[in-house]
């Protein structure tokens, strides 16, 4: 009974700066960087869960600031990219034109992230497509200038933390001008995340 109650994924809310915590709310999936806040006030949680030997990318929403979660959809891979345990640790961002762009850690031979988009608030998604972004896992933000920024760790060859910008709301990525933020001596190098500060600088 204890396992049935507690094995799984949860979010936990605090309304007083972390002094006390509410009852955990069960989610279907999970991901290191957690949910995002959409312009309409919803929380959107693009996560991952296991279905047998497959990893499924789930999309959930909360209409009550994280007290409860409801499943919206799943993001499907290309059919030939669905062997066991290939997809993990997604993150998403809402664009200025109202789309939602999600990137997904992919364990395939090209070692590049996959990307999917939703134009209806997360209810339906395009099939995942390969990106030219070699690394994992992603963290995405939209900068005040309108560009999208993704940061990720490269765990092979020139290991380190990298960043890349998109000038067209995530439709393409400027890999020719990829930014190496920090090198590392092996592939065990953490999960970068970014925030744009009031003065326009970016802290990763």
JSON list of C-alpha atoms in Angstrom, two decimals:
[
{"chain": "A", "resi": 1, "resn": "UNK", "atom": "CA", "xyz": [0.00, 0.00, 0.00]},
{"chain": "A", "resi": 2, "resn": "UNK", "atom": "CA", "xyz": [2.87, 2.38, 0.76]},
{"chain": "A", "resi": 3, "resn": "UNK", "atom": "CA", "xyz": [4.48, 1.69, -2.61]},
{"chain": "A", "resi": 4, "resn": "UNK", "atom": "CA", "xyz": [1.16, 2.17, -4.40]},
{"chain": "A", "resi": 5, "resn": "UNK", "atom": "CA", "xyz": [0.70, 5.52, -2.67]},
{"chain": "A", "resi": 6, "resn": "UNK", "atom": "CA", "xyz": [4.17, 7.00, -3.11]},
{"chain": "A", "resi": 7, "resn": "UNK", "atom": "CA", "xyz": [6.01, 5.45, -6.06]},
{"chain": "A", "resi": 8, "resn": "UNK", "atom": "CA", "xyz": [5.74, 7.86, -8.97]},
{"chain": "A", "resi": 9, "resn": "UNK", "atom": "CA", "xyz": [6.24, 11.55, -9.74]},
{"chain": "A", "resi": 10, "resn": "UNK", "atom": "CA", "xyz": [4.94, 14.51, -7.74]},
{"chain": "A", "resi": 11, "resn": "UNK", "atom": "CA", "xyz": [5.08, 18.27, -7.44]},
{"chain": "A", "resi": 12, "resn": "UNK", "atom": "CA", "xyz": [4.85, 20.04, -4.08]},
{"chain": "A", "resi": 13, "resn": "UNK", "atom": "CA", "xyz": [3.65, 23.62, -3.48]},
{"chain": "A", "resi": 14, "resn": "UNK", "atom": "CA", "xyz": [4.57, 26.20, -0.86]},
{"chain": "A", "resi": 15, "resn": "UNK", "atom": "CA", "xyz": [2.62, 29.45, -0.46]},
{"chain": "A", "resi": 16, "resn": "UNK", "atom": "CA", "xyz": [4.87, 30.97, 2.22]},
{"chain": "A", "resi": 17, "resn": "UNK", "atom": "CA", "xyz": [8.34, 30.99, 0.72]},
{"chain": "A", "resi": 18, "resn": "UNK", "atom": "CA", "xyz": [9.14, 27.40, 1.61]},
{"chain": "A", "resi": 19, "resn": "UNK", "atom": "CA", "xyz": [8.32, 27.47, 5.33]},
{"chain": "A", "resi": 20, "resn": "UNK", "atom": "CA", "xyz": [5.51, 24.95, 4.94]},
{"chain": "A", "resi": 21, "resn": "UNK", "atom": "CA", "xyz": [4.49, 22.61, 2.14]},
{"chain": "A", "resi": 22, "resn": "UNK", "atom": "CA", "xyz": [1.17, 21.34, 0.87]},
{"chain": "A", "resi": 23, "resn": "UNK", "atom": "CA", "xyz": [0.23, 17.76, 0.15]},
{"chain": "A", "resi": 24, "resn": "UNK", "atom": "CA", "xyz": [2.16, 16.39, -2.88]},
{"chain": "A", "resi": 25, "resn": "UNK", "atom": "CA", "xyz": [0.28, 16.36, -6.20]},
{"chain": "A", "resi": 26, "resn": "UNK", "atom": "CA", "xyz": [0.81, 13.33, -8.40]},
{"chain": "A", "resi": 27, "resn": "UNK", "atom": "CA", "xyz": [1.93, 13.81, -12.02]},
{"chain": "A", "resi": 28, "resn": "UNK", "atom": "CA", "xyz": [2.30, 11.29, -14.80]},
{"chain": "A", "resi": 29, "resn": "UNK", "atom": "CA", "xyz": [5.75, 12.40, -15.94]},
{"chain": "A", "resi": 30, "resn": "UNK", "atom": "CA", "xyz": [8.73, 14.22, -14.50]},
{"chain": "A", "resi": 31, "resn": "UNK", "atom": "CA", "xyz": [11.70, 16.22, -15.74]},
{"chain": "A", "resi": 32, "resn": "UNK", "atom": "CA", "xyz": [14.59, 17.99, -14.00]},
{"chain": "A", "resi": 33, "resn": "UNK", "atom": "CA", "xyz": [13.60, 21.57, -14.94]},
{"chain": "A", "resi": 34, "resn": "UNK", "atom": "CA", "xyz": [9.92, 21.17, -14.11]},
{"chain": "A", "resi": 35, "resn": "UNK", "atom": "CA", "xyz": [6.85, 22.94, -15.52]},
{"chain": "A", "resi": 36, "resn": "UNK", "atom": "CA", "xyz": [6.57, 26.35, -17.18]},
{"chain": "A", "resi": 37, "resn": "UNK", "atom": "CA", "xyz": [4.02, 29.16, -16.75]},
{"chain": "A", "resi": 38, "resn": "UNK", "atom": "CA", "xyz": [2.04, 30.03, -19.88]},
{"chain": "A", "resi": 39, "resn": "UNK", "atom": "CA", "xyz": [0.68, 33.47, -20.75]},
{"chain": "A", "resi": 40, "resn": "UNK", "atom": "CA", "xyz": [-2.86, 32.30, -19.93]},
{"chain": "A", "resi": 41, "resn": "UNK", "atom": "CA", "xyz": [-1.79, 31.40, -16.38]},
{"chain": "A", "resi": 42, "resn": "UNK", "atom": "CA", "xyz": [-1.73, 27.63, -16.81]},
{"chain": "A", "resi": 43, "resn": "UNK", "atom": "CA", "xyz": [1.22, 25.53, -15.71]},
{"chain": "A", "resi": 44, "resn": "UNK", "atom": "CA", "xyz": [2.42, 23.23, -18.48]},
{"chain": "A", "resi": 45, "resn": "UNK", "atom": "CA", "xyz": [4.52, 20.21, -17.56]},
{"chain": "A", "resi": 46, "resn": "UNK", "atom": "CA", "xyz": [6.31, 18.35, -20.36]},
{"chain": "A", "resi": 47, "resn": "UNK", "atom": "CA", "xyz": [7.79, 15.27, -18.71]},
{"chain": "A", "resi": 48, "resn": "UNK", "atom": "CA", "xyz": [8.75, 11.66, -19.20]},
{"chain": "A", "resi": 49, "resn": "UNK", "atom": "CA", "xyz": [7.41, 8.37, -17.88]},
{"chain": "A", "resi": 50, "resn": "UNK", "atom": "CA", "xyz": [7.97, 4.68, -18.57]},
{"chain": "A", "resi": 51, "resn": "UNK", "atom": "CA", "xyz": [5.56, 2.42, -20.43]},
{"chain": "A", "resi": 52, "resn": "UNK", "atom": "CA", "xyz": [7.19, -0.96, -20.28]},
{"chain": "A", "resi": 53, "resn": "UNK", "atom": "CA", "xyz": [10.58, -0.57, -21.96]},
{"chain": "A", "resi": 54, "resn": "UNK", "atom": "CA", "xyz": [9.62, 2.66, -23.74]},
{"chain": "A", "resi": 55, "resn": "UNK", "atom": "CA", "xyz": [10.01, 6.20, -22.46]},
{"chain": "A", "resi": 56, "resn": "UNK", "atom": "CA", "xyz": [6.96, 8.35, -23.21]},
{"chain": "A", "resi": 57, "resn": "UNK", "atom": "CA", "xyz": [7.01, 12.16, -23.36]},
{"chain": "A", "resi": 58, "resn": "UNK", "atom": "CA", "xyz": [3.89, 13.39, -21.56]},
{"chain": "A", "resi": 59, "resn": "UNK", "atom": "CA", "xyz": [2.21, 16.80, -21.53]},
{"chain": "A", "resi": 60, "resn": "UNK", "atom": "CA", "xyz": [0.14, 17.84, -18.49]},
{"chain": "A", "resi": 61, "resn": "UNK", "atom": "CA", "xyz": [-1.50, 21.05, -17.37]},
{"chain": "A", "resi": 62, "resn": "UNK", "atom": "CA", "xyz": [-2.54, 22.54, -14.05]},
{"chain": "A", "resi": 63, "resn": "UNK", "atom": "CA", "xyz": [-5.39, 25.03, -13.86]},
{"chain": "A", "resi": 64, "resn": "UNK", "atom": "CA", "xyz": [-5.01, 25.58, -10.10]},
{"chain": "A", "resi": 65, "resn": "UNK", "atom": "CA", "xyz": [-1.33, 26.57, -9.76]},
{"chain": "A", "resi": 66, "resn": "UNK", "atom": "CA", "xyz": [-0.04, 23.05, -9.26]},
{"chain": "A", "resi": 67, "resn": "UNK", "atom": "CA", "xyz": [-2.61, 21.63, -6.83]},
{"chain": "A", "resi": 68, "resn": "UNK", "atom": "CA", "xyz": [-3.75, 19.09, -9.45]},
{"chain": "A", "resi": 69, "resn": "UNK", "atom": "CA", "xyz": [-2.54, 17.96, -12.88]},
{"chain": "A", "resi": 70, "resn": "UNK", "atom": "CA", "xyz": [-4.44, 16.72, -15.95]},
{"chain": "A", "resi": 71, "resn": "UNK", "atom": "CA", "xyz": [-2.95, 14.88, -18.91]},
{"chain": "A", "resi": 72, "resn": "UNK", "atom": "CA", "xyz": [-3.26, 16.73, -22.22]},
{"chain": "A", "resi": 73, "resn": "UNK", "atom": "CA", "xyz": [-1.32, 14.61, -24.69]},
{"chain": "A", "resi": 74, "resn": "UNK", "atom": "CA", "xyz": [1.84, 12.72, -25.54]},
{"chain": "A", "resi": 75, "resn": "UNK", "atom": "CA", "xyz": [4.61, 13.79, -27.92]},
{"chain": "A", "resi": 76, "resn": "UNK", "atom": "CA", "xyz": [5.31, 11.06, -30.43]},
{"chain": "A", "resi": 77, "resn": "UNK", "atom": "CA", "xyz": [8.69, 10.22, -31.97]},
{"chain": "A", "resi": 78, "resn": "UNK", "atom": "CA", "xyz": [9.45, 9.27, -35.52]},
{"chain": "A", "resi": 79, "resn": "UNK", "atom": "CA", "xyz": [8.44, 5.57, -35.81]},
{"chain": "A", "resi": 80, "resn": "UNK", "atom": "CA", "xyz": [11.99, 4.31, -36.41]},
{"chain": "A", "resi": 81, "resn": "UNK", "atom": "CA", "xyz": [13.29, 6.18, -33.33]},
{"chain": "A", "resi": 82, "resn": "UNK", "atom": "CA", "xyz": [11.16, 4.35, -30.74]},
{"chain": "A", "resi": 83, "resn": "UNK", "atom": "CA", "xyz": [13.36, 1.55, -29.38]},
{"chain": "A", "resi": 84, "resn": "UNK", "atom": "CA", "xyz": [13.55, 1.23, -25.61]},
{"chain": "A", "resi": 85, "resn": "UNK", "atom": "CA", "xyz": [14.43, 4.14, -23.31]},
{"chain": "A", "resi": 86, "resn": "UNK", "atom": "CA", "xyz": [15.48, 6.67, -25.96]},
{"chain": "A", "resi": 87, "resn": "UNK", "atom": "CA", "xyz": [13.71, 9.87, -24.79]},
{"chain": "A", "resi": 88, "resn": "UNK", "atom": "CA", "xyz": [14.24, 11.72, -21.51]},
{"chain": "A", "resi": 89, "resn": "UNK", "atom": "CA", "xyz": [14.29, 15.07, -19.65]},
{"chain": "A", "resi": 90, "resn": "UNK", "atom": "CA", "xyz": [12.32, 17.44, -21.92]},
{"chain": "A", "resi": 91, "resn": "UNK", "atom": "CA", "xyz": [11.81, 21.16, -21.44]},
{"chain": "A", "resi": 92, "resn": "UNK", "atom": "CA", "xyz": [9.51, 23.66, -23.16]},
{"chain": "A", "resi": 93, "resn": "UNK", "atom": "CA", "xyz": [9.09, 27.39, -23.79]},
{"chain": "A", "resi": 94, "resn": "UNK", "atom": "CA", "xyz": [6.18, 29.51, -25.03]},
{"chain": "A", "resi": 95, "resn": "UNK", "atom": "CA", "xyz": [7.04, 31.66, -28.03]},
{"chain": "A", "resi": 96, "resn": "UNK", "atom": "CA", "xyz": [5.97, 35.19, -28.84]},
{"chain": "A", "resi": 97, "resn": "UNK", "atom": "CA", "xyz": [3.65, 33.95, -31.58]},
{"chain": "A", "resi": 98, "resn": "UNK", "atom": "CA", "xyz": [1.77, 31.67, -29.19]},
{"chain": "A", "resi": 99, "resn": "UNK", "atom": "CA", "xyz": [3.37, 28.34, -30.03]},
{"chain": "A", "resi": 100, "resn": "UNK", "atom": "CA", "xyz": [5.03, 26.04, -27.50]},
{"chain": "A", "resi": 101, "resn": "UNK", "atom": "CA", "xyz": [8.41, 24.55, -28.41]},
{"chain": "A", "resi": 102, "resn": "UNK", "atom": "CA", "xyz": [9.65, 21.46, -26.59]},
{"chain": "A", "resi": 103, "resn": "UNK", "atom": "CA", "xyz": [13.10, 19.90, -26.83]},
{"chain": "A", "resi": 104, "resn": "UNK", "atom": "CA", "xyz": [13.82, 16.36, -25.70]},
{"chain": "A", "resi": 105, "resn": "UNK", "atom": "CA", "xyz": [16.95, 14.51, -24.67]},
{"chain": "A", "resi": 106, "resn": "UNK", "atom": "CA", "xyz": [17.56, 11.73, -27.21]},
{"chain": "A", "resi": 107, "resn": "UNK", "atom": "CA", "xyz": [19.85, 8.74, -26.78]},
{"chain": "A", "resi": 108, "resn": "UNK", "atom": "CA", "xyz": [20.27, 7.92, -30.47]},
{"chain": "A", "resi": 109, "resn": "UNK", "atom": "CA", "xyz": [23.46, 7.67, -32.47]},
{"chain": "A", "resi": 110, "resn": "UNK", "atom": "CA", "xyz": [23.50, 11.30, -33.64]},
{"chain": "A", "resi": 111, "resn": "UNK", "atom": "CA", "xyz": [23.40, 12.54, -30.00]},
{"chain": "A", "resi": 112, "resn": "UNK", "atom": "CA", "xyz": [21.25, 15.52, -31.03]},
{"chain": "A", "resi": 113, "resn": "UNK", "atom": "CA", "xyz": [18.12, 16.70, -29.23]},
{"chain": "A", "resi": 114, "resn": "UNK", "atom": "CA", "xyz": [14.67, 16.23, -30.73]},
{"chain": "A", "resi": 115, "resn": "UNK", "atom": "CA", "xyz": [12.09, 19.00, -31.00]},
{"chain": "A", "resi": 116, "resn": "UNK", "atom": "CA", "xyz": [8.30, 19.19, -31.19]},
{"chain": "A", "resi": 117, "resn": "UNK", "atom": "CA", "xyz": [5.86, 22.11, -31.37]},
{"chain": "A", "resi": 118, "resn": "UNK", "atom": "CA", "xyz": [2.27, 22.80, -30.34]},
{"chain": "A", "resi": 119, "resn": "UNK", "atom": "CA", "xyz": [0.10, 25.56, -31.78]},
{"chain": "A", "resi": 120, "resn": "UNK", "atom": "CA", "xyz": [-2.97, 24.87, -29.64]},
{"chain": "A", "resi": 121, "resn": "UNK", "atom": "CA", "xyz": [-1.74, 25.37, -26.10]},
{"chain": "A", "resi": 122, "resn": "UNK", "atom": "CA", "xyz": [-0.20, 21.94, -25.67]},
{"chain": "A", "resi": 123, "resn": "UNK", "atom": "CA", "xyz": [-3.16, 19.79, -26.69]},
{"chain": "A", "resi": 124, "resn": "UNK", "atom": "CA", "xyz": [-1.60, 18.44, -29.88]},
{"chain": "A", "resi": 125, "resn": "UNK", "atom": "CA", "xyz": [2.06, 18.24, -30.96]},
{"chain": "A", "resi": 126, "resn": "UNK", "atom": "CA", "xyz": [4.08, 17.66, -34.09]},
{"chain": "A", "resi": 127, "resn": "UNK", "atom": "CA", "xyz": [6.07, 14.45, -34.34]},
{"chain": "A", "resi": 128, "resn": "UNK", "atom": "CA", "xyz": [9.54, 14.92, -32.85]},
{"chain": "A", "resi": 129, "resn": "UNK", "atom": "CA", "xyz": [12.16, 16.01, -35.36]},
{"chain": "A", "resi": 130, "resn": "UNK", "atom": "CA", "xyz": [15.96, 15.97, -35.14]},
{"chain": "A", "resi": 131, "resn": "UNK", "atom": "CA", "xyz": [17.71, 19.24, -34.33]},
{"chain": "A", "resi": 132, "resn": "UNK", "atom": "CA", "xyz": [21.34, 20.17, -35.03]},
{"chain": "A", "resi": 133, "resn": "UNK", "atom": "CA", "xyz": [21.88, 20.71, -31.28]},
{"chain": "A", "resi": 134, "resn": "UNK", "atom": "CA", "xyz": [24.40, 18.14, -30.09]},
{"chain": "A", "resi": 135, "resn": "UNK", "atom": "CA", "xyz": [23.96, 17.72, -26.35]},
{"chain": "A", "resi": 136, "resn": "UNK", "atom": "CA", "xyz": [21.47, 17.09, -23.57]},
{"chain": "A", "resi": 137, "resn": "UNK", "atom": "CA", "xyz": [19.29, 17.84, -21.72]},
{"chain": "A", "resi": 138, "resn": "UNK", "atom": "CA", "xyz": [17.76, 21.18, -22.80]},
{"chain": "A", "resi": 139, "resn": "UNK", "atom": "CA", "xyz": [16.65, 24.25, -20.88]},
{"chain": "A", "resi": 140, "resn": "UNK", "atom": "CA", "xyz": [14.77, 26.88, -22.91]},
{"chain": "A", "resi": 141, "resn": "UNK", "atom": "CA", "xyz": [13.84, 30.51, -22.25]},
{"chain": "A", "resi": 142, "resn": "UNK", "atom": "CA", "xyz": [12.48, 33.35, -24.36]},
{"chain": "A", "resi": 143, "resn": "UNK", "atom": "CA", "xyz": [14.54, 36.52, -24.07]},
{"chain": "A", "resi": 144, "resn": "UNK", "atom": "CA", "xyz": [12.95, 39.96, -23.93]},
{"chain": "A", "resi": 145, "resn": "UNK", "atom": "CA", "xyz": [14.36, 40.72, -27.39]},
{"chain": "A", "resi": 146, "resn": "UNK", "atom": "CA", "xyz": [12.27, 37.83, -28.75]},
{"chain": "A", "resi": 147, "resn": "UNK", "atom": "CA", "xyz": [15.07, 35.32, -29.34]},
{"chain": "A", "resi": 148, "resn": "UNK", "atom": "CA", "xyz": [14.87, 31.82, -27.89]},
{"chain": "A", "resi": 149, "resn": "UNK", "atom": "CA", "xyz": [17.84, 30.52, -25.93]},
{"chain": "A", "resi": 150, "resn": "UNK", "atom": "CA", "xyz": [18.56, 26.86, -25.29]},
{"chain": "A", "resi": 151, "resn": "UNK", "atom": "CA", "xyz": [21.40, 25.59, -23.10]},
{"chain": "A", "resi": 152, "resn": "UNK", "atom": "CA", "xyz": [22.61, 22.00, -22.82]},
{"chain": "A", "resi": 153, "resn": "UNK", "atom": "CA", "xyz": [25.55, 19.83, -21.87]},
{"chain": "A", "resi": 154, "resn": "UNK", "atom": "CA", "xyz": [27.71, 18.13, -24.48]},
{"chain": "A", "resi": 155, "resn": "UNK", "atom": "CA", "xyz": [28.82, 14.81, -23.05]},
{"chain": "A", "resi": 156, "resn": "UNK", "atom": "CA", "xyz": [31.15, 13.66, -25.82]},
{"chain": "A", "resi": 157, "resn": "UNK", "atom": "CA", "xyz": [34.12, 15.03, -27.79]},
{"chain": "A", "resi": 158, "resn": "UNK", "atom": "CA", "xyz": [34.54, 18.69, -26.66]},
{"chain": "A", "resi": 159, "resn": "UNK", "atom": "CA", "xyz": [32.64, 18.24, -23.39]},
{"chain": "A", "resi": 160, "resn": "UNK", "atom": "CA", "xyz": [31.10, 21.26, -21.76]},
{"chain": "A", "resi": 161, "resn": "UNK", "atom": "CA", "xyz": [28.07, 23.52, -21.37]},
{"chain": "A", "resi": 162, "resn": "UNK", "atom": "CA", "xyz": [26.79, 25.10, -24.58]},
{"chain": "A", "resi": 163, "resn": "UNK", "atom": "CA", "xyz": [24.18, 27.66, -25.64]},
{"chain": "A", "resi": 164, "resn": "UNK", "atom": "CA", "xyz": [22.44, 28.35, -28.93]},
{"chain": "A", "resi": 165, "resn": "UNK", "atom": "CA", "xyz": [20.02, 31.06, -30.09]},
{"chain": "A", "resi": 166, "resn": "UNK", "atom": "CA", "xyz": [17.03, 31.07, -32.42]},
{"chain": "A", "resi": 167, "resn": "UNK", "atom": "CA", "xyz": [15.96, 34.24, -34.24]},
{"chain": "A", "resi": 168, "resn": "UNK", "atom": "CA", "xyz": [12.72, 32.74, -35.57]},
{"chain": "A", "resi": 169, "resn": "UNK", "atom": "CA", "xyz": [10.88, 31.43, -32.49]},
{"chain": "A", "resi": 170, "resn": "UNK", "atom": "CA", "xyz": [12.60, 28.03, -32.52]},
{"chain": "A", "resi": 171, "resn": "UNK", "atom": "CA", "xyz": [12.01, 27.08, -36.15]},
{"chain": "A", "resi": 172, "resn": "UNK", "atom": "CA", "xyz": [15.78, 27.10, -36.76]},
{"chain": "A", "resi": 173, "resn": "UNK", "atom": "CA", "xyz": [18.85, 27.32, -34.49]},
{"chain": "A", "resi": 174, "resn": "UNK", "atom": "CA", "xyz": [22.05, 29.29, -35.13]},
{"chain": "A", "resi": 175, "resn": "UNK", "atom": "CA", "xyz": [24.45, 26.37, -34.66]},
{"chain": "A", "resi": 176, "resn": "UNK", "atom": "CA", "xyz": [27.08, 28.14, -36.78]},
{"chain": "A", "resi": 177, "resn": "UNK", "atom": "CA", "xyz": [27.43, 30.55, -33.85]},
{"chain": "A", "resi": 178, "resn": "UNK", "atom": "CA", "xyz": [26.94, 28.06, -31.01]},
{"chain": "A", "resi": 179, "resn": "UNK", "atom": "CA", "xyz": [28.41, 29.40, -27.74]},
{"chain": "A", "resi": 180, "resn": "UNK", "atom": "CA", "xyz": [30.66, 27.27, -25.57]},
{"chain": "A", "resi": 181, "resn": "UNK", "atom": "CA", "xyz": [30.02, 28.51, -22.03]},
{"chain": "A", "resi": 182, "resn": "UNK", "atom": "CA", "xyz": [32.41, 26.24, -20.13]},
{"chain": "A", "resi": 183, "resn": "UNK", "atom": "CA", "xyz": [34.55, 23.22, -20.86]},
{"chain": "A", "resi": 184, "resn": "UNK", "atom": "CA", "xyz": [34.71, 20.07, -18.78]},
{"chain": "A", "resi": 185, "resn": "UNK", "atom": "CA", "xyz": [37.07, 17.10, -18.50]},
{"chain": "A", "resi": 186, "resn": "UNK", "atom": "CA", "xyz": [34.40, 14.42, -19.01]},
{"chain": "A", "resi": 187, "resn": "UNK", "atom": "CA", "xyz": [30.71, 13.97, -19.74]},
{"chain": "A", "resi": 188, "resn": "UNK", "atom": "CA", "xyz": [29.48, 14.14, -16.14]},
{"chain": "A", "resi": 189, "resn": "UNK", "atom": "CA", "xyz": [28.88, 17.87, -16.19]},
{"chain": "A", "resi": 190, "resn": "UNK", "atom": "CA", "xyz": [25.46, 18.79, -14.81]},
{"chain": "A", "resi": 191, "resn": "UNK", "atom": "CA", "xyz": [22.32, 20.33, -16.25]},
{"chain": "A", "resi": 192, "resn": "UNK", "atom": "CA", "xyz": [22.55, 24.02, -17.20]},
{"chain": "A", "resi": 193, "resn": "UNK", "atom": "CA", "xyz": [19.61, 26.41, -16.83]},
{"chain": "A", "resi": 194, "resn": "UNK", "atom": "CA", "xyz": [19.33, 30.11, -17.65]},
{"chain": "A", "resi": 195, "resn": "UNK", "atom": "CA", "xyz": [17.61, 33.26, -16.45]},
{"chain": "A", "resi": 196, "resn": "UNK", "atom": "CA", "xyz": [17.56, 36.72, -18.03]},
{"chain": "A", "resi": 197, "resn": "UNK", "atom": "CA", "xyz": [18.39, 39.36, -15.42]},
{"chain": "A", "resi": 198, "resn": "UNK", "atom": "CA", "xyz": [16.84, 42.85, -15.21]},
{"chain": "A", "resi": 199, "resn": "UNK", "atom": "CA", "xyz": [19.83, 44.44, -16.95]},
{"chain": "A", "resi": 200, "resn": "UNK", "atom": "CA", "xyz": [19.49, 42.09, -19.95]},
{"chain": "A", "resi": 201, "resn": "UNK", "atom": "CA", "xyz": [22.43, 39.87, -19.05]},
{"chain": "A", "resi": 202, "resn": "UNK", "atom": "CA", "xyz": [21.90, 36.11, -18.89]},
{"chain": "A", "resi": 203, "resn": "UNK", "atom": "CA", "xyz": [22.91, 33.94, -15.94]},
{"chain": "A", "resi": 204, "resn": "UNK", "atom": "CA", "xyz": [23.39, 30.25, -16.77]}
]
